[in-house]
mmCIF file of N, CA and C in Angstrom:
data_model
loop_
_atom_site.group_PDB
_atom_site.id
_atom_site.type_symbol
_atom_site.label_atom_id
_atom_site.label_comp_id
_atom_site.label_asym_id
_atom_site.label_seq_id
_atom_site.Cartn_x
_atom_site.Cartn_y
_atom_site.Cartn_z
ATOM 1 N N MET A 1 1.018 -1.160 -0.085
ATOM 2 C CA MET A 1 0.168 0.211 -0.007
ATOM 3 C C MET A 1 0.852 1.474 -0.150
ATOM 4 N N PRO A 2 0.826 2.225 -0.466
ATOM 5 C CA PRO A 2 -0.875 2.630 -0.921
ATOM 6 C C PRO A 2 -0.722 2.010 -2.568
ATOM 7 N N ALA A 3 0.333 1.456 -3.473
ATOM 8 C CA ALA A 3 0.566 1.272 -4.646
ATOM 9 C C ALA A 3 -0.501 0.254 -5.004
ATOM 10 N N GLY A 4 -0.850 -0.540 -4.376
ATOM 11 C CA GLY A 4 -1.709 -1.734 -4.678
ATOM 12 C C GLY A 4 -1.461 -2.999 -5.442
ATOM 13 N N LYS A 5 -0.147 -2.914 -5.061
ATOM 14 C CA LYS A 5 0.530 -4.211 -5.961
ATOM 15 C C LYS A 5 0.644 -5.374 -4.925
ATOM 16 N N SER A 6 0.666 -6.746 -5.499
ATOM 17 C CA SER A 6 1.325 -7.712 -4.701
ATOM 18 C C SER A 6 1.931 -8.781 -6.006
ATOM 19 N N ALA A 7 2.479 -9.645 -4.859
ATOM 20 C CA ALA A 7 3.343 -10.733 -5.420
ATOM 21 C C ALA A 7 3.010 -12.188 -4.837
ATOM 22 N N GLU A 8 3.156 -13.144 -5.235
ATOM 23 C CA GLU A 8 3.285 -14.293 -4.466
ATOM 24 C C GLU A 8 4.623 -14.670 -4.497
ATOM 25 N N VAL A 9 5.344 -15.093 -3.366
ATOM 26 C CA VAL A 9 6.449 -14.937 -2.686
ATOM 27 C C VAL A 9 6.472 -16.476 -1.668
ATOM 28 N N ALA A 10 7.766 -17.478 -1.919
ATOM 29 C CA ALA A 10 8.135 -18.284 -1.367
ATOM 30 C C ALA A 10 7.965 -18.170 0.320
ATOM 31 N N PRO A 11 7.810 -18.977 1.019
ATOM 32 C CA PRO A 11 7.555 -18.892 2.470
ATOM 33 C C PRO A 11 9.284 -18.665 3.006
ATOM 34 N N GLY A 12 9.675 -17.686 3.897
ATOM 35 C CA GLY A 12 10.707 -17.735 4.242
ATOM 36 C C GLY A 12 11.759 -16.724 3.610
ATOM 37 N N THR A 13 10.405 -15.950 2.241
ATOM 38 C CA THR A 13 11.104 -14.715 1.682
ATOM 39 C C THR A 13 11.026 -13.364 2.832
ATOM 40 N N LEU A 14 12.290 -12.554 2.779
ATOM 41 C CA LEU A 14 12.190 -11.220 3.489
ATOM 42 C C LEU A 14 11.170 -10.567 3.106
ATOM 43 N N LEU A 15 10.522 -9.749 4.219
ATOM 44 C CA LEU A 15 9.683 -8.838 3.578
ATOM 45 C C LEU A 15 10.132 -7.708 2.307
ATOM 46 N N LEU A 16 11.255 -7.423 2.539
ATOM 47 C CA LEU A 16 11.938 -6.343 1.763
ATOM 48 C C LEU A 16 11.897 -6.904 0.426
ATOM 49 N N ASP A 17 12.099 -8.096 0.363
ATOM 50 C CA ASP A 17 12.381 -8.813 -0.969
ATOM 51 C C ASP A 17 10.988 -9.107 -1.830
ATOM 52 N N ALA A 18 10.172 -9.527 -0.887
ATOM 53 C CA ALA A 18 8.479 -9.588 -1.133
ATOM 54 C C ALA A 18 7.775 -8.342 -2.092
ATOM 55 N N GLY A 19 8.273 -6.952 -1.491
ATOM 56 C CA GLY A 19 7.739 -6.158 -1.671
ATOM 57 C C GLY A 19 8.408 -5.382 -2.974
ATOM 58 N N GLU A 20 9.991 -6.043 -3.340
ATOM 59 C CA GLU A 20 10.460 -5.378 -4.608
ATOM 60 C C GLU A 20 9.871 -6.374 -5.485
ATOM 61 N N GLU A 21 9.927 -7.733 -4.967
ATOM 62 C CA GLU A 21 8.816 -8.571 -5.934
ATOM 63 C C GLU A 21 7.846 -8.278 -6.477
ATOM 64 N N ALA A 22 6.854 -7.607 -6.283
ATOM 65 C CA ALA A 22 5.796 -6.958 -6.397
ATOM 66 C C ALA A 22 5.977 -6.083 -7.048
ATOM 67 N N GLY A 23 7.382 -5.232 -7.104
ATOM 68 C CA GLY A 23 7.512 -4.037 -8.116
ATOM 69 C C GLY A 23 7.345 -2.500 -7.591
ATOM 70 N N VAL A 24 7.668 -2.819 -6.022
ATOM 71 C CA VAL A 24 7.521 -1.324 -5.402
ATOM 72 C C VAL A 24 9.003 -1.488 -4.942
ATOM 73 N N GLU A 25 9.321 0.230 -5.111
ATOM 74 C CA GLU A 25 10.378 0.651 -4.587
ATOM 75 C C GLU A 25 10.621 0.472 -3.327
ATOM 76 N N MET A 26 11.349 -0.435 -2.302
ATOM 77 C CA MET A 26 11.271 -0.736 -1.287
ATOM 78 C C MET A 26 12.809 0.360 -0.421
ATOM 79 N N GLU A 27 12.161 0.983 0.605
ATOM 80 C CA GLU A 27 13.406 1.791 1.494
ATOM 81 C C GLU A 27 14.004 1.066 2.522
ATOM 82 N N ALA A 28 15.681 0.908 2.277
ATOM 83 C CA ALA A 28 15.985 0.070 3.024
ATOM 84 C C ALA A 28 17.506 0.936 3.643
ATOM 85 N N GLY A 29 18.135 0.956 4.350
ATOM 86 C CA GLY A 29 19.350 1.368 4.486
ATOM 87 C C GLY A 29 20.624 0.415 5.258
ATOM 88 N N CYS A 30 20.518 0.016 6.516
ATOM 89 C CA CYS A 30 21.685 -0.811 6.781
ATOM 90 C C CYS A 30 21.670 -2.373 6.197
ATOM 91 N N PHE A 31 20.392 -2.913 5.535
ATOM 92 C CA PHE A 31 19.986 -4.512 5.660
ATOM 93 C C PHE A 31 20.370 -5.221 6.688
ATOM 94 N N ASN A 32 20.329 -5.208 7.857
ATOM 95 C CA ASN A 32 20.793 -5.898 8.808
ATOM 96 C C ASN A 32 20.208 -5.874 10.198
ATOM 97 N N CYS A 33 18.990 -5.093 10.162
ATOM 98 C CA CYS A 33 18.329 -4.639 11.415
ATOM 99 C C CYS A 33 18.748 -3.597 12.231
ATOM 100 N N SER A 34 19.246 -2.741 12.052
ATOM 101 C CA SER A 34 19.981 -1.741 12.886
ATOM 102 C C SER A 34 19.534 -0.697 12.736
ATOM 103 N N CYS A 35 19.064 0.043 11.471
ATOM 104 C CA CYS A 35 18.824 1.562 11.494
ATOM 105 C C CYS A 35 17.361 1.897 11.480
ATOM 106 N N GLY A 36 16.562 1.007 11.245
ATOM 107 C CA GLY A 36 15.229 1.389 11.280
ATOM 108 C C GLY A 36 14.500 1.966 9.916
ATOM 109 N N THR A 37 15.287 2.291 9.010
ATOM 110 C CA THR A 37 14.644 2.987 7.561
ATOM 111 C C THR A 37 13.536 2.386 6.898
ATOM 112 N N CYS A 38 13.621 1.008 7.214
ATOM 113 C CA CYS A 38 12.643 0.257 6.448
ATOM 114 C C CYS A 38 11.614 -0.249 7.005
ATOM 115 N N ALA A 39 11.117 0.770 8.149
ATOM 116 C CA ALA A 39 10.345 0.135 9.095
ATOM 117 C C ALA A 39 8.730 0.156 8.328
ATOM 118 N N VAL A 40 7.780 -0.653 8.053
ATOM 119 C CA VAL A 40 6.728 -0.155 7.410
ATOM 120 C C VAL A 40 5.617 -0.782 8.669
ATOM 121 N N ALA A 41 4.477 -0.064 7.983
ATOM 122 C CA ALA A 41 3.248 -0.278 9.034
ATOM 123 C C ALA A 41 2.535 -1.660 8.233
ATOM 124 N N VAL A 42 2.524 -2.430 9.060
ATOM 125 C CA VAL A 42 1.672 -3.818 8.344
ATOM 126 C C VAL A 42 -0.382 -3.706 8.947
ATOM 127 N N ASP A 43 -0.571 -3.651 7.726
ATOM 128 C CA ASP A 43 -2.361 -3.600 8.162
ATOM 129 C C ASP A 43 -2.725 -4.570 8.222
ATOM 130 N N SER A 44 -2.461 -5.673 7.467
ATOM 131 C CA SER A 44 -3.200 -6.917 7.809
ATOM 132 C C SER A 44 -1.939 -7.790 7.863
ATOM 133 N N GLY A 45 -2.145 -9.128 8.378
ATOM 134 C CA GLY A 45 -1.159 -10.466 8.086
ATOM 135 C C GLY A 45 -0.306 -10.208 9.129
ATOM 136 N N MET A 46 -0.214 -9.591 10.283
ATOM 137 C CA MET A 46 0.924 -9.950 11.275
ATOM 138 C C MET A 46 1.023 -11.385 11.455
ATOM 139 N N GLU A 47 0.275 -11.951 11.735
ATOM 140 C CA GLU A 47 0.069 -13.427 12.067
ATOM 141 C C GLU A 47 0.888 -14.168 11.074
ATOM 142 N N ASN A 48 1.351 -13.689 9.712
ATOM 143 C CA ASN A 48 1.620 -14.559 8.359
ATOM 144 C C ASN A 48 3.315 -14.125 8.328
ATOM 145 N N LEU A 49 3.726 -13.271 9.704
ATOM 146 C CA LEU A 49 5.195 -12.972 9.800
ATOM 147 C C LEU A 49 5.628 -13.748 11.146
ATOM 148 N N GLU A 50 6.936 -14.114 10.552
ATOM 149 C CA GLU A 50 7.775 -14.277 11.773
ATOM 150 C C GLU A 50 7.690 -13.532 12.922
ATOM 151 N N PRO A 51 7.792 -14.007 14.275
ATOM 152 C CA PRO A 51 8.058 -12.923 15.297
ATOM 153 C C PRO A 51 8.950 -11.798 15.288
ATOM 154 N N PRO A 52 8.790 -10.975 15.948
ATOM 155 C CA PRO A 52 10.118 -10.367 16.091
ATOM 156 C C PRO A 52 11.443 -10.670 16.799
ATOM 157 N N SER A 53 12.306 -10.384 16.207
ATOM 158 C CA SER A 53 13.842 -10.809 17.139
ATOM 159 C C SER A 53 14.145 -9.777 18.435
ATOM 160 N N ASP A 54 14.551 -10.089 19.452
ATOM 161 C CA ASP A 54 15.100 -8.685 19.891
ATOM 162 C C ASP A 54 15.558 -7.379 19.173
ATOM 163 N N GLU A 55 16.478 -7.823 18.473
ATOM 164 C CA GLU A 55 17.078 -6.789 18.012
ATOM 165 C C GLU A 55 15.992 -5.814 17.513
ATOM 166 N N GLU A 56 15.449 -6.165 16.677
ATOM 167 C CA GLU A 56 14.181 -5.639 15.940
ATOM 168 C C GLU A 56 13.358 -4.508 16.624
ATOM 169 N N LEU A 57 12.765 -5.625 17.938
ATOM 170 C CA LEU A 57 11.737 -4.635 18.977
ATOM 171 C C LEU A 57 12.912 -3.436 19.484
ATOM 172 N N ASN A 58 14.096 -3.905 19.569
ATOM 173 C CA ASN A 58 15.029 -2.863 19.949
ATOM 174 C C ASN A 58 15.221 -1.301 19.000
ATOM 175 N N VAL A 59 15.348 -1.765 17.376
ATOM 176 C CA VAL A 59 15.263 -0.862 16.778
ATOM 177 C C VAL A 59 13.762 0.134 16.720
ATOM 178 N N LEU A 60 12.635 -0.713 16.747
ATOM 179 C CA LEU A 60 11.387 -0.376 16.872
ATOM 180 C C LEU A 60 10.734 0.709 17.694
ATOM 181 N N ASP A 61 11.656 0.094 19.003
ATOM 182 C CA ASP A 61 11.527 1.092 20.261
ATOM 183 C C ASP A 61 12.120 2.451 20.069
ATOM 184 N N GLN A 62 13.437 2.384 19.498
ATOM 185 C CA GLN A 62 14.248 3.714 19.164
ATOM 186 C C GLN A 62 13.382 4.452 18.323
ATOM 187 N N TRP A 63 12.452 4.075 17.416
ATOM 188 C CA TRP A 63 11.927 4.688 16.572
ATOM 189 C C TRP A 63 10.602 5.110 16.679
ATOM 190 N N ASN A 64 10.315 4.534 18.111
ATOM 191 C CA ASN A 64 8.644 4.813 18.674
ATOM 192 C C ASN A 64 7.554 4.181 17.655
ATOM 193 N N LYS A 65 8.062 3.355 17.345
ATOM 194 C CA LYS A 65 7.076 2.150 16.478
ATOM 195 C C LYS A 65 6.889 0.905 17.359
ATOM 196 N N ASP A 66 5.376 0.721 17.389
ATOM 197 C CA ASP A 66 4.620 -0.234 17.963
ATOM 198 C C ASP A 66 5.022 -1.429 17.153
ATOM 199 N N PRO A 67 5.594 -2.498 17.726
ATOM 200 C CA PRO A 67 5.596 -3.765 17.150
ATOM 201 C C PRO A 67 4.534 -4.624 16.748
ATOM 202 N N ASP A 68 3.408 -4.185 17.200
ATOM 203 C CA ASP A 68 2.083 -4.819 16.911
ATOM 204 C C ASP A 68 1.794 -4.579 15.681
ATOM 205 N N LYS A 69 2.124 -3.124 15.409
ATOM 206 C CA LYS A 69 1.953 -2.519 14.036
ATOM 207 C C LYS A 69 2.757 -2.094 13.211
ATOM 208 N N TYR A 70 4.045 -2.289 13.418
ATOM 209 C CA TYR A 70 5.132 -1.874 12.515
ATOM 210 C C TYR A 70 6.140 -3.426 12.157
ATOM 211 N N ARG A 71 6.728 -3.230 11.224
ATOM 212 C CA ARG A 71 7.949 -4.210 11.074
ATOM 213 C C ARG A 71 9.189 -3.606 10.418
ATOM 214 N N LEU A 72 10.382 -4.245 10.509
ATOM 215 C CA LEU A 72 11.654 -3.526 10.066
ATOM 216 C C LEU A 72 11.319 -4.671 8.641
ATOM 217 N N THR A 73 11.060 -4.540 7.154
ATOM 218 C CA THR A 73 11.196 -5.036 6.314
ATOM 219 C C THR A 73 12.984 -6.004 6.044
ATOM 220 N N CYS A 74 13.750 -5.533 6.605
ATOM 221 C CA CYS A 74 15.331 -6.023 6.242
ATOM 222 C C CYS A 74 15.391 -7.329 6.979
ATOM 223 N N CYS A 75 14.683 -7.853 7.841
ATOM 224 C CA CYS A 75 14.756 -8.855 8.769
ATOM 225 C C CYS A 75 13.660 -9.320 8.768
ATOM 226 N N VAL A 76 12.327 -9.219 8.854
ATOM 227 C CA VAL A 76 11.348 -10.299 9.225
ATOM 228 C C VAL A 76 11.439 -10.948 7.669
ATOM 229 N N LYS A 77 10.533 -12.366 7.438
ATOM 230 C CA LYS A 77 10.454 -13.269 6.725
ATOM 231 C C LYS A 77 8.854 -13.288 6.732
ATOM 232 N N VAL A 78 8.293 -13.832 5.432
ATOM 233 C CA VAL A 78 6.794 -14.071 5.423
ATOM 234 C C VAL A 78 6.765 -15.533 5.723
ATOM 235 N N LEU A 79 5.944 -15.954 6.592
ATOM 236 C CA LEU A 79 5.785 -17.345 7.243
ATOM 237 C C LEU A 79 4.691 -17.882 6.131
ATOM 238 N N LYS A 80 3.598 -17.463 5.659
ATOM 239 C CA LYS A 80 2.515 -17.873 4.909
ATOM 240 C C LYS A 80 1.448 -17.017 4.649
ATOM 241 N N GLY A 81 0.791 -16.881 4.234
ATOM 242 C CA GLY A 81 -0.516 -16.364 3.741
ATOM 243 C C GLY A 81 -0.373 -14.592 3.079
ATOM 244 N N GLU A 82 -1.193 -14.149 3.514
ATOM 245 C CA GLU A 82 -1.247 -12.572 3.005
ATOM 246 C C GLU A 82 -0.891 -11.611 3.882
ATOM 247 N N VAL A 83 0.014 -10.527 3.398
ATOM 248 C CA VAL A 83 0.782 -9.608 4.300
ATOM 249 C C VAL A 83 0.166 -8.057 3.523
ATOM 250 N N VAL A 84 -0.760 -7.601 4.259
ATOM 251 C CA VAL A 84 -0.493 -6.080 3.475
ATOM 252 C C VAL A 84 0.444 -5.001 4.430
ATOM 253 N N ILE A 85 1.055 -4.557 3.923
ATOM 254 C CA ILE A 85 2.284 -3.595 4.298
ATOM 255 C C ILE A 85 1.935 -1.753 3.968
ATOM 256 N N ARG A 86 2.143 -1.036 4.469
ATOM 257 C CA ARG A 86 1.922 0.435 3.862
ATOM 258 C C ARG A 86 3.225 1.200 4.125
ATOM 259 N N MET A 87 3.560 1.831 3.197
ATOM 260 C CA MET A 87 5.458 2.527 3.234
ATOM 261 C C MET A 87 4.217 3.976 3.879
ATOM 262 N N GLU A 88 5.071 4.544 4.727
ATOM 263 C CA GLU A 88 4.776 5.765 5.217
ATOM 264 C C GLU A 88 5.798 7.033 5.030
ATOM 265 N N HIS A 89 6.851 6.526 4.374
ATOM 266 C CA HIS A 89 8.285 7.363 4.290
ATOM 267 C C HIS A 89 7.620 8.472 3.121
#
């Protein structure tokens, strides 16, 4: 969102790669879950993503992002099902 694009990806695909596969230009900086520039809101499908690591939780906390609503695309993988994200940058 808001591009309205989608892609079917294999389980275990990074959310960053899934977005790019859908044709969405994804913002990312460090690519190792430390800077927070790739944070996106998860509008639906949070249960289809792997749980956040302690490292991801720390970065989200630094950016004042609720981990129940936001994830870092460079370090979270899609496990199954549909996930709808919204980029706020």
